[in-house]
CSV table of C-alpha atoms and ligand atoms in Angstrom, one decimal:
chain,number,residue,atom,x,y,z
M,1,ALA,CA,-7.7,-112.4,119.2
M,2,SER,CA,-9.7,-110.0,120.0
M,3,ALA,CA,-9.7,-106.4,119.5
M,4,VAL,CA,-10.6,-105.0,122.9
M,5,PRO,CA,-8.2,-103.7,124.6
M,6,PRO,CA,-8.8,-105.0,128.6
M,7,GLN,CA,-9.6,-102.5,130.1
M,8,ALA,CA,-12.1,-101.8,127.5
M,9,LYS,CA,-13.8,-105.2,127.6
M,10,GLY,CA,-16.8,-104.1,130.6
M,11,SER,CA,-17.2,-100.9,127.8
M,12,TRP,CA,-17.3,-103.0,124.7
M,13,MET,CA,-20.0,-105.2,126.1
M,14,SER,CA,-22.0,-102.3,126.9
M,15,PHE,CA,-21.8,-101.2,123.6
M,16,VAL,CA,-22.8,-104.1,121.7
M,17,LYS,CA,-25.9,-104.4,124.7
M,18,LYS,CA,-27.0,-100.3,123.8
M,19,SER,CA,-26.7,-100.8,119.7
M,20,LEU,CA,-28.8,-104.1,120.2
M,21,ALA,CA,-31.5,-102.6,121.9
M,22,SER,CA,-31.7,-99.0,120.0
M,23,PHE,CA,-30.6,-100.1,116.6
M,24,ASN,CA,-32.9,-98.2,113.9
M,25,GLY,CA,-31.1,-99.7,110.7
M,26,ASP,CA,-28.2,-97.0,109.9
M,27,LEU,CA,-24.6,-98.5,110.7
M,28,SER,CA,-23.6,-95.3,110.2
M,29,SER,CA,-25.7,-94.0,113.3
M,30,MET,CA,-24.1,-96.0,116.1
M,31,THR,CA,-21.9,-94.8,117.8
M,32,ALA,CA,-18.5,-97.3,118.8
M,33,PRO,CA,-15.9,-97.1,121.3
M,34,PRO,CA,-13.0,-95.5,119.8
M,35,PHE,CA,-10.6,-99.0,119.0
M,36,ILE,CA,-13.0,-99.7,116.7
M,37,LEU,CA,-13.2,-96.1,114.7
M,38,SER,CA,-11.8,-96.7,111.3
M,39,THR,CA,-10.0,-93.5,109.8
M,40,THR,CA,-11.1,-94.6,106.2
M,41,SER,CA,-14.5,-93.1,104.7
M,42,LEU,CA,-16.3,-95.2,102.9
M,43,THR,CA,-15.9,-93.8,99.9
M,44,GLU,CA,-11.8,-94.6,99.7
M,45,TYR,CA,-14.2,-98.6,99.6
M,46,SER,CA,-14.8,-98.2,96.1
M,47,SER,CA,-11.0,-98.6,94.9
M,48,TYR,CA,-11.4,-102.5,96.6
M,49,TRP,CA,-12.7,-102.9,92.9
M,50,ALA,CA,-9.4,-102.7,91.0
M,51,GLU,CA,-6.7,-103.6,92.8
M,52,HIS,CA,-4.9,-105.8,90.4
M,53,PRO,CA,-5.9,-103.9,87.2
M,54,PRO,CA,-4.0,-106.1,84.6
M,55,VAL,CA,-6.8,-109.1,86.0
M,56,PHE,CA,-9.8,-106.0,85.4
M,57,VAL,CA,-8.9,-105.1,82.0
M,58,ALA,CA,-8.3,-109.1,81.4
M,59,PRO,CA,-11.6,-109.9,79.4
M,60,ALA,CA,-11.0,-106.6,77.4
M,61,GLY,CA,-8.3,-109.1,75.7
M,62,GLU,CA,-10.4,-112.1,74.9
M,63,GLN,CA,-12.3,-112.8,71.8
M,64,ASP,CA,-14.7,-115.8,72.9
M,65,ALA,CA,-17.6,-114.9,75.3
M,66,GLN,CA,-17.4,-117.3,76.7
M,67,LYS,CA,-13.9,-117.0,78.1
M,68,ARG,CA,-14.7,-113.3,78.3
M,69,ALA,CA,-17.3,-114.1,81.1
M,70,MET,CA,-14.8,-116.1,82.7
M,71,LEU,CA,-12.6,-113.8,82.8
M,72,VAL,CA,-15.0,-110.9,84.9
M,73,LEU,CA,-15.9,-114.1,86.9
M,74,LYS,CA,-11.8,-114.2,87.9
M,75,TRP,CA,-11.4,-110.8,88.2
M,76,PHE,CA,-14.9,-110.4,90.7
M,77,LEU,CA,-13.2,-113.1,92.5
M,78,THR,CA,-10.3,-111.4,93.0
M,79,THR,CA,-11.6,-108.3,94.5
M,80,LEU,CA,-13.4,-110.3,97.1
M,81,LYS,CA,-10.5,-110.1,99.4
M,82,GLN,CA,-9.6,-106.5,99.4
M,83,GLN,CA,-13.6,-105.6,100.2
M,84,TYR,CA,-14.5,-108.1,102.5
M,85,SER,CA,-11.3,-108.9,104.2
M,86,SER,CA,-8.8,-106.8,104.2
M,87,ARG,CA,-9.1,-104.5,107.5
M,88,SER,CA,-9.3,-107.3,109.6
M,89,GLU,CA,-6.0,-108.0,107.8
M,90,LYS,CA,-4.4,-104.9,108.2
M,91,LEU,CA,-5.7,-103.7,111.7
M,92,GLY,CA,-6.9,-106.8,113.1
M,93,SER,CA,-10.7,-106.5,113.5
M,94,GLU,CA,-13.1,-105.1,110.8
M,95,LYS,CA,-13.6,-101.4,111.8
M,96,LYS,CA,-16.6,-98.5,111.8
M,97,PRO,CA,-15.6,-96.6,108.8
M,98,LEU,CA,-16.3,-92.5,109.1
M,99,ASN,CA,-19.5,-91.7,107.0
M,100,PRO,CA,-18.8,-89.7,104.6
M,101,PHE,CA,-20.8,-86.5,103.7
M,102,LEU,CA,-23.2,-85.2,100.8
M,103,GLY,CA,-20.7,-84.5,98.1
M,104,GLU,CA,-17.8,-86.6,99.8
M,105,LEU,CA,-14.7,-87.5,97.0
M,106,PHE,CA,-11.9,-90.2,96.5
M,107,LEU,CA,-10.4,-89.7,93.4
M,108,GLY,CA,-7.1,-91.7,92.8
M,109,LYS,CA,-5.2,-93.9,90.0
M,110,TRP,CA,-3.6,-97.2,89.2
M,111,GLN,CA,-0.8,-97.0,86.8
M,112,ASP,CA,1.2,-100.5,86.2
M,113,ASP,CA,1.0,-103.4,83.4
M,114,ALA,CA,-2.7,-101.9,82.3
M,115,GLY,CA,-1.4,-98.8,81.9
M,116,GLU,CA,-3.4,-95.9,83.2
M,117,THR,CA,-6.6,-97.3,85.4
M,118,THR,CA,-8.2,-94.2,87.2
M,119,LEU,CA,-11.0,-94.0,89.8
M,120,VAL,CA,-13.7,-91.8,91.0
M,121,SER,CA,-16.0,-92.0,94.2
M,122,GLU,CA,-18.1,-89.7,94.9
M,123,GLN,CA,-20.8,-90.0,98.3
M,124,VAL,CA,-24.2,-88.8,96.1
M,125,SER,CA,-26.7,-89.5,99.3
M,126,HIS,CA,-26.4,-89.2,102.7
M,127,HIS,CA,-29.6,-89.7,103.6
M,128,PRO,CA,-29.8,-92.7,103.1
M,129,PRO,CA,-26.0,-93.0,102.3
M,130,VAL,CA,-25.2,-93.7,99.1
M,131,THR,CA,-21.7,-93.9,97.5
M,132,ALA,CA,-21.6,-93.7,93.5
M,133,TYR,CA,-18.0,-94.7,91.9
M,134,CYS,CA,-16.8,-95.2,88.7
M,135,ILE,CA,-13.0,-97.4,87.2
M,136,ASN,CA,-12.1,-96.5,83.9
M,137,ASN,CA,-9.4,-98.1,81.6
M,138,ASN,CA,-9.6,-95.8,78.8
M,139,ALA,CA,-7.0,-97.4,76.9
M,140,HIS,CA,-8.7,-101.0,77.1
M,141,GLY,CA,-11.9,-99.8,77.0
M,142,VAL,CA,-13.4,-101.1,80.0
M,143,ARG,CA,-15.0,-99.2,82.7
M,144,LEU,CA,-16.7,-100.4,85.6
M,145,GLN,CA,-19.8,-98.2,87.8
M,146,GLY,CA,-21.6,-99.0,90.4
M,147,TYR,CA,-23.3,-97.3,93.5
M,148,ASN,CA,-24.0,-98.7,97.1
M,149,ALA,CA,-26.3,-98.7,100.1
M,150,GLN,CA,-26.5,-101.2,102.9
M,151,LYS,CA,-29.4,-102.0,105.1
M,152,ALA,CA,-28.5,-103.4,108.1
M,153,SER,CA,-30.3,-105.1,111.3
M,154,PHE,CA,-29.4,-106.0,114.2
M,155,LYS,CA,-31.3,-109.2,115.8
M,156,THR,CA,-28.0,-111.6,117.5
M,157,ARG,CA,-25.8,-110.7,114.7
M,158,ILE,CA,-25.5,-107.1,112.8
M,159,ASP,CA,-26.6,-108.3,109.0
M,160,VAL,CA,-26.2,-106.3,105.9
M,161,ARG,CA,-28.0,-106.1,102.8
M,162,GLN,CA,-26.6,-103.9,100.1
M,163,VAL,CA,-28.4,-102.2,97.9
M,164,GLY,CA,-27.3,-101.7,94.4
M,165,HIS,CA,-25.1,-102.9,91.9
M,166,ALA,CA,-22.3,-102.6,89.9
M,167,LEU,CA,-22.4,-102.6,85.6
M,168,LEU,CA,-18.9,-103.5,83.9
M,169,ARG,CA,-19.0,-102.7,80.5
M,170,LEU,CA,-16.5,-103.7,77.5
M,171,ASP,CA,-16.5,-101.3,74.9
M,172,LYS,CA,-15.2,-103.4,72.3
M,173,PHE,CA,-17.8,-106.1,72.4
M,174,ASP,CA,-20.5,-103.8,73.2
M,175,GLU,CA,-20.9,-105.9,76.0
M,176,GLU,CA,-22.2,-105.4,79.7
M,177,TYR,CA,-22.2,-107.2,82.6
M,178,LEU,CA,-24.6,-106.8,85.7
M,179,ILE,CA,-23.0,-107.6,89.3
M,180,THR,CA,-25.5,-107.8,92.6
M,181,LEU,CA,-23.7,-107.3,95.3
M,182,PRO,CA,-23.4,-109.6,98.2
M,183,SER,CA,-25.1,-109.6,101.8
M,184,LEU,CA,-22.7,-110.4,104.6
M,185,HIS,CA,-22.8,-110.4,108.5
M,186,ILE,CA,-20.8,-109.2,111.0
M,187,GLU,CA,-19.1,-112.1,113.1
M,188,GLY,CA,-16.9,-111.6,116.4
M,189,LEU,CA,-18.9,-109.2,117.8
M,190,LEU,CA,-19.1,-111.0,121.0
M,191,THR,CA,-15.7,-111.5,121.0
M,192,GLY,CA,-15.2,-108.0,120.3
M,193,SER,CA,-13.1,-108.6,116.9
M,194,PRO,CA,-15.4,-108.1,113.9
M,195,TYR,CA,-15.1,-109.1,110.8
M,196,VAL,CA,-17.2,-109.7,107.6
M,197,GLU,CA,-18.5,-113.4,106.5
M,198,LEU,CA,-20.4,-112.8,103.3
M,199,ASN,CA,-24.1,-115.3,102.9
M,200,HIS,CA,-25.8,-116.1,99.8
M,201,HIS,CA,-24.5,-115.9,96.5
M,202,THR,CA,-23.8,-113.2,94.0
M,203,LEU,CA,-25.0,-113.3,90.4
M,204,ILE,CA,-23.2,-111.9,87.2
M,205,GLN,CA,-25.3,-111.4,84.1
M,206,SER,CA,-23.7,-110.4,81.3
M,207,SER,CA,-25.6,-109.2,78.1
M,208,SER,CA,-24.1,-112.0,76.1
M,209,GLY,CA,-26.5,-114.5,77.8
M,210,PHE,CA,-23.8,-115.9,80.4
M,211,THR,CA,-24.7,-116.2,84.2
M,212,ALA,CA,-22.0,-116.8,86.6
M,213,LYS,CA,-23.0,-117.9,90.4
M,214,ILE,CA,-21.2,-117.7,93.5
M,215,ASP,CA,-22.3,-119.7,96.2
M,216,TYR,CA,-20.7,-118.6,99.4
M,217,SER,CA,-20.5,-120.6,102.6
M,218,GLY,CA,-18.2,-119.5,104.9
M,219,LYS,CA,-16.6,-122.1,106.7
M,220,GLY,CA,-17.3,-124.5,103.9
M,221,TRP,CA,-19.0,-127.9,104.6
M,222,LEU,CA,-17.0,-130.0,102.4
M,223,SER,CA,-13.2,-128.0,103.1
M,224,GLY,CA,-13.9,-127.0,106.4
M,225,LYS,CA,-11.8,-123.6,105.3
M,226,LYS,CA,-12.8,-120.2,106.0
M,227,ASN,CA,-14.1,-118.0,103.5
M,228,SER,CA,-15.3,-121.2,101.0
M,229,PHE,CA,-17.3,-120.8,98.0
M,230,THR,CA,-18.2,-121.9,94.8
M,231,ALA,CA,-19.1,-120.8,91.5
M,232,ALA,CA,-20.2,-121.9,87.9
M,233,ILE,CA,-20.7,-120.2,85.0
M,234,TYR,CA,-23.8,-121.1,82.3
M,235,ARG,CA,-26.1,-119.7,80.3
M,236,ASN,CA,-28.6,-118.3,81.5
M,237,GLY,CA,-31.4,-120.3,82.5
M,238,GLN,CA,-29.6,-123.7,82.4
M,239,GLU,CA,-28.1,-123.7,85.8
M,240,LYS,CA,-27.9,-127.6,85.8
M,241,SER,CA,-25.8,-127.5,83.0
M,242,PRO,CA,-22.1,-125.6,84.1
M,243,ILE,CA,-19.6,-124.4,81.2
M,244,TYR,CA,-17.1,-123.5,84.2
M,245,THR,CA,-16.5,-124.4,87.9
M,246,VAL,CA,-14.8,-122.4,90.3
M,247,ASP,CA,-14.0,-123.6,93.8
M,248,GLY,CA,-11.5,-122.3,96.5
M,249,GLN,CA,-11.3,-120.1,98.7
M,250,TRP,CA,-12.4,-116.2,98.6
M,251,THR,CA,-8.5,-114.5,100.9
M,252,SER,CA,-6.3,-117.1,98.9
M,253,ASP,CA,-6.7,-119.5,96.5
M,254,PHE,CA,-9.3,-120.6,93.7
M,255,VAL,CA,-9.0,-122.8,90.4
M,256,ILE,CA,-11.5,-122.5,87.5
M,257,ARG,CA,-12.4,-125.6,85.7
M,258,ASP,CA,-13.7,-126.9,82.0
M,259,ALA,CA,-17.5,-127.9,84.1
M,260,LYS,CA,-16.8,-131.4,81.8
M,261,SER,CA,-12.9,-132.1,81.4
M,262,LYS,CA,-13.0,-130.9,84.8
M,263,THR,CA,-9.3,-129.2,83.1
M,264,THR,CA,-7.7,-126.2,85.2
M,265,VAL,CA,-8.1,-123.1,83.1
M,266,SER,CA,-7.3,-120.3,85.3
M,267,SER,CA,-6.3,-120.1,88.4
M,268,TRP,CA,-5.9,-117.4,91.3
M,269,SER,CA,-3.4,-117.2,94.6
M,270,HIS,CA,-3.4,-114.0,96.2
M,271,LYS,CA,-0.3,-114.7,97.9
M,272,ALA,CA,1.6,-115.0,94.3
M,273,GLU,CA,-0.2,-111.8,93.0
M,274,LYS,CA,0.9,-108.5,94.5
M,275,THR,CA,-1.8,-105.8,94.1
M,276,THR,CA,-1.0,-102.4,92.8
M,277,PRO,CA,-0.8,-99.4,95.0
M,278,LEU,CA,-3.8,-96.6,94.1
M,279,THR,CA,-2.0,-92.6,93.8
M,280,VAL,CA,-3.7,-90.3,95.2
M,281,ALA,CA,-2.8,-86.5,94.9
M,282,PRO,CA,-1.0,-84.7,97.9
M,283,LEU,CA,-3.3,-83.2,100.5
M,284,SER,CA,-1.9,-79.7,100.0
M,285,GLU,CA,-3.0,-80.4,95.8
M,286,GLN,CA,-6.6,-81.6,97.0
M,287,ASP,CA,-10.2,-79.6,96.7
M,288,ASP,CA,-11.8,-79.3,100.1
M,289,LEU,CA,-14.6,-81.7,99.0
M,290,GLU,CA,-11.6,-84.6,98.8
M,291,THR,CA,-11.9,-87.2,102.0
M,292,ARG,CA,-8.3,-86.9,102.8
M,293,ARG,CA,-8.1,-83.6,102.7
M,294,ALA,CA,-11.5,-83.1,104.4
M,295,TRP,CA,-11.4,-85.7,107.2
M,296,GLY,CA,-7.7,-84.9,107.7
M,297,LYS,CA,-7.6,-83.0,111.4
M,298,THR,CA,-10.5,-85.7,112.4
M,299,ALA,CA,-8.3,-89.0,111.6
M,300,ALA,CA,-5.4,-87.2,112.8
M,301,ALA,CA,-7.2,-86.8,116.5
M,302,LEU,CA,-8.6,-90.3,116.5
M,303,GLN,CA,-5.0,-91.7,115.9
M,304,LYS,CA,-3.9,-89.6,118.3
M,305,GLY,CA,-6.6,-90.7,120.5
M,306,ASP,CA,-8.2,-87.5,121.1
M,307,MET,CA,-11.8,-88.4,121.7
M,308,ASN,CA,-12.5,-84.8,122.3
M,309,LEU,CA,-10.9,-83.3,119.5
M,310,ALA,CA,-11.8,-85.8,116.5
M,311,SER,CA,-15.5,-85.4,118.1
M,312,GLN,CA,-14.8,-81.0,117.7
M,313,GLU,CA,-13.6,-82.1,114.2
M,314,LYS,CA,-16.4,-84.0,112.8
M,315,THR,CA,-18.7,-81.6,114.3
M,316,ILE,CA,-16.9,-78.8,111.8
M,317,ILE,CA,-18.1,-81.2,109.1
M,318,GLU,CA,-21.3,-81.3,109.9
M,319,GLU,CA,-22.3,-78.2,110.9
M,320,ARG,CA,-20.8,-77.0,107.5
M,321,GLN,CA,-22.8,-79.8,105.7
M,322,ARG,CA,-25.9,-78.4,107.7
M,323,ALA,CA,-25.2,-74.6,106.6
M,324,GLN,CA,-24.5,-75.8,102.8
M,325,ARG,CA,-28.3,-77.9,103.3
M,326,LYS,CA,-30.1,-74.7,104.6
M,327,ARG,CA,-28.5,-72.6,101.2
M,328,GLU,CA,-29.7,-75.4,99.0
M,329,ALA,CA,-33.4,-75.3,100.9
M,330,VAL,CA,-33.7,-71.4,100.3
M,331,GLU,CA,-32.4,-71.5,96.8
M,332,THR,CA,-35.1,-74.4,96.2
M,333,ARG,CA,-32.1,-76.4,94.9
M,334,GLU,CA,-30.7,-80.1,95.3
M,335,TRP,CA,-26.9,-80.3,95.9
M,336,ASP,CA,-25.1,-80.5,92.3
M,337,ARG,CA,-23.1,-84.0,92.3
M,338,ILE,CA,-19.8,-83.5,90.8
M,339,PHE,CA,-19.5,-86.6,88.5
M,340,PHE,CA,-22.9,-88.1,88.4
M,341,ARG,CA,-26.5,-87.9,88.2
M,342,ARG,CA,-29.8,-90.1,88.8
M,343,THR,CA,-31.6,-91.3,85.8
M,344,GLU,CA,-34.3,-92.4,84.5
M,345,ASN,CA,-33.0,-93.5,81.9
M,346,TYR,CA,-32.2,-98.1,83.1
M,347,ASP,CA,-34.0,-100.4,80.8
M,348,ARG,CA,-30.1,-102.2,80.2
M,349,LEU,CA,-30.2,-102.7,83.3
M,350,LYS,CA,-33.1,-103.6,84.3
M,351,ALA,CA,-33.5,-106.0,81.4
M,352,LEU,CA,-30.4,-107.9,83.0
M,353,ALA,CA,-31.1,-107.6,86.2
M,354,MET,CA,-34.6,-109.2,85.1
M,355,LYS,CA,-32.6,-111.8,84.0
M,356,ILE,CA,-31.3,-113.2,87.2
M,357,GLY,CA,-34.5,-112.5,89.2
M,358,GLU,CA,-33.4,-108.8,90.3
M,359,GLY,CA,-35.5,-105.9,90.6
M,360,VAL,CA,-33.3,-102.4,91.1
M,361,GLU,CA,-34.5,-100.4,93.8
M,362,ALA,CA,-34.1,-96.6,92.7
M,363,ASP,CA,-36.1,-95.9,96.1
M,364,LYS,CA,-33.6,-97.6,98.1
M,365,THR,CA,-30.7,-95.5,97.2
M,366,ASN,CA,-31.7,-92.2,96.6
M,367,GLY,CA,-32.2,-93.1,92.9
M,368,VAL,CA,-30.3,-94.6,90.2
M,369,TRP,CA,-26.5,-93.3,89.8
M,370,GLU,CA,-25.0,-93.1,86.6
M,371,TYR,CA,-21.2,-91.3,86.0
M,372,SER,CA,-21.7,-88.4,83.4
M,373,ASP,CA,-18.7,-87.6,81.3
M,374,ALA,CA,-20.2,-84.5,80.9
M,375,LYS,CA,-19.8,-83.8,84.4
M,376,ALA,CA,-16.7,-85.2,84.5
M,377,GLN,CA,-14.9,-82.9,81.9
M,378,LYS,CA,-17.0,-79.6,83.4
M,379,ALA,CA,-15.1,-81.0,86.5
M,380,VAL,CA,-11.7,-81.0,84.9
M,381,LYS,CA,-10.1,-78.0,86.2
M,382,PRO,CA,-11.1,-78.3,89.9
M,383,TYR,CA,-10.2,-81.5,90.0
M,384,ARG,CA,-6.8,-81.8,88.3
M,385,GLU,CA,-6.1,-82.9,84.8
M,386,GLY,CA,-6.6,-86.7,83.8
M,387,VAL,CA,-7.4,-88.0,87.2
M,388,MET,CA,-11.2,-89.0,85.9
M,389,PRO,CA,-12.5,-90.5,83.2
M,390,VAL,CA,-13.9,-89.0,80.3
M,391,GLY,CA,-15.2,-90.6,77.5
M,392,LYS,CA,-17.9,-90.0,74.7
M,393,SER,CA,-21.3,-90.3,76.8
M,394,ALA,CA,-23.6,-87.6,77.9
O,401,LIG,C1,-19.0,-101.1,100.0
O,401,LIG,C2,-18.1,-103.3,102.1
O,401,LIG,C3,-19.3,-102.3,102.0
O,401,LIG,C4,-19.0,-100.9,101.4
O,401,LIG,C5,-18.9,-102.1,104.1
O,401,LIG,C6,-20.7,-102.9,106.5
O,401,LIG,C7,-20.2,-101.9,106.8
O,401,LIG,C8,-19.9,-100.7,106.1
O,401,LIG,C9,-20.2,-101.2,104.3
O,401,LIG,C10,-20.5,-103.2,102.3
O,401,LIG,C11,-17.7,-102.1,99.9
O,401,LIG,O1,-17.7,-102.2,98.4
O,401,LIG,C12,-17.8,-103.4,100.4
O,401,LIG,C13,-17.4,-104.2,102.8
O,401,LIG,C14,-17.0,-104.1,104.3
O,401,LIG,C15,-18.8,-103.3,104.4
O,401,LIG,C16,-18.8,-102.9,105.9
O,401,LIG,C17,-18.2,-104.1,107.2
O,401,LIG,C18,-18.7,-103.3,108.4
O,401,LIG,O2,-18.8,-103.6,109.7
O,401,LIG,C19,-19.2,-101.7,108.3
O,401,LIG,C20,-20.7,-101.2,109.1
O,401,LIG,C21,-20.9,-99.5,109.3
O,401,LIG,C22,-19.9,-101.2,110.0
O,401,LIG,O3,-19.0,-101.0,110.7
O,401,LIG,C23,-20.8,-102.0,112.0
O,401,LIG,C24,-19.1,-102.0,112.9
O,401,LIG,C25,-18.7,-102.8,113.4
O,401,LIG,C26,-17.3,-102.5,112.5
O,401,LIG,C27,-18.5,-103.4,115.0
O,401,LIG,C28,-19.3,-102.6,115.7
């Protein structure tokens, strides 16, 4: 089914052609037709990492390092459906997100069997656009932090490479997992119902020496089913002797097996599992930097289909940003990020990346971004006690 209203078929094709001809690598600057615009900002996408908190914290309860690596892979695989297909499923097609402004925040928490899991997402760069996040469960000592940008090309289709990474930390075992982000492309552009397909693979490298590799195969060449993948866990450098193997579809079910005996060690079915809804403060209690409050009027106008009003509201936000940038230029300072800071201290990260032949492309993300507990401590008053994690590090 096409997301394009019948009367907009012609304008959709001219949009596709125009975007193709004039594409400058920046997806956010593309002017898309109204029906493809989302009322959700990219800062909200960080929540996709933990919509099943009990699965997110499960590795912290496992004593065996090899099984922990398996549970980390399992959690990662469960996030893919939210990350890459939830807009299509809920809204009928992929939608163009609101382009976050510098300093934009999305704060919330999940409350369930895993206890309290908190989310902080912050737009830490505007040129290029970079979103950083920290998801924390103090009771289980589990923290995920990361940041990401996108580099896009538009030839016959939209191809998106993600720059950045995610880093999962298990306090109890002083263990870290570096997660690379898959590149993707947009299918269905010509028919007017864009959706995401993942390319190539994702790697997860643990400090304990395990590597997980997930191969995405689209319409699986074996099963013929869409969103198929296979995955394996092996000791770093020993891809030929896997310990676990996984196969299935990241939008529905998968099975994790012991590679030797082929017995099932774990499995997942999205149909059988509910996500835990994220709780966000009521608009009246939110700060002006929080995404739903900041974009509230724009979103309402988009919802009503009042494009003039939507663009007026957007202009107000952009003007405010320009004025703020001017003030900073006069005072020769940079916008002070609320929860994150640039770090030069990322040897551990680099070491993990090197094990899987990856680098840390600091120049493409306006720096390497790190969650700062000290900054969060200071933000506690204005940003509501208890919403953001405050730990021991600086
Ligand atoms: C980080 C994720 C990312 C963000 C989105 C490419 C994309 C913006 C970035 C990479 C999340 O953890 C995972 C999922 C989906 C990615 C989005 C899919 C998409 O199409 C958008 C871009 C900006 C567009 O909206 C292009 C317009 C398109 C809908 C057709 C015209």
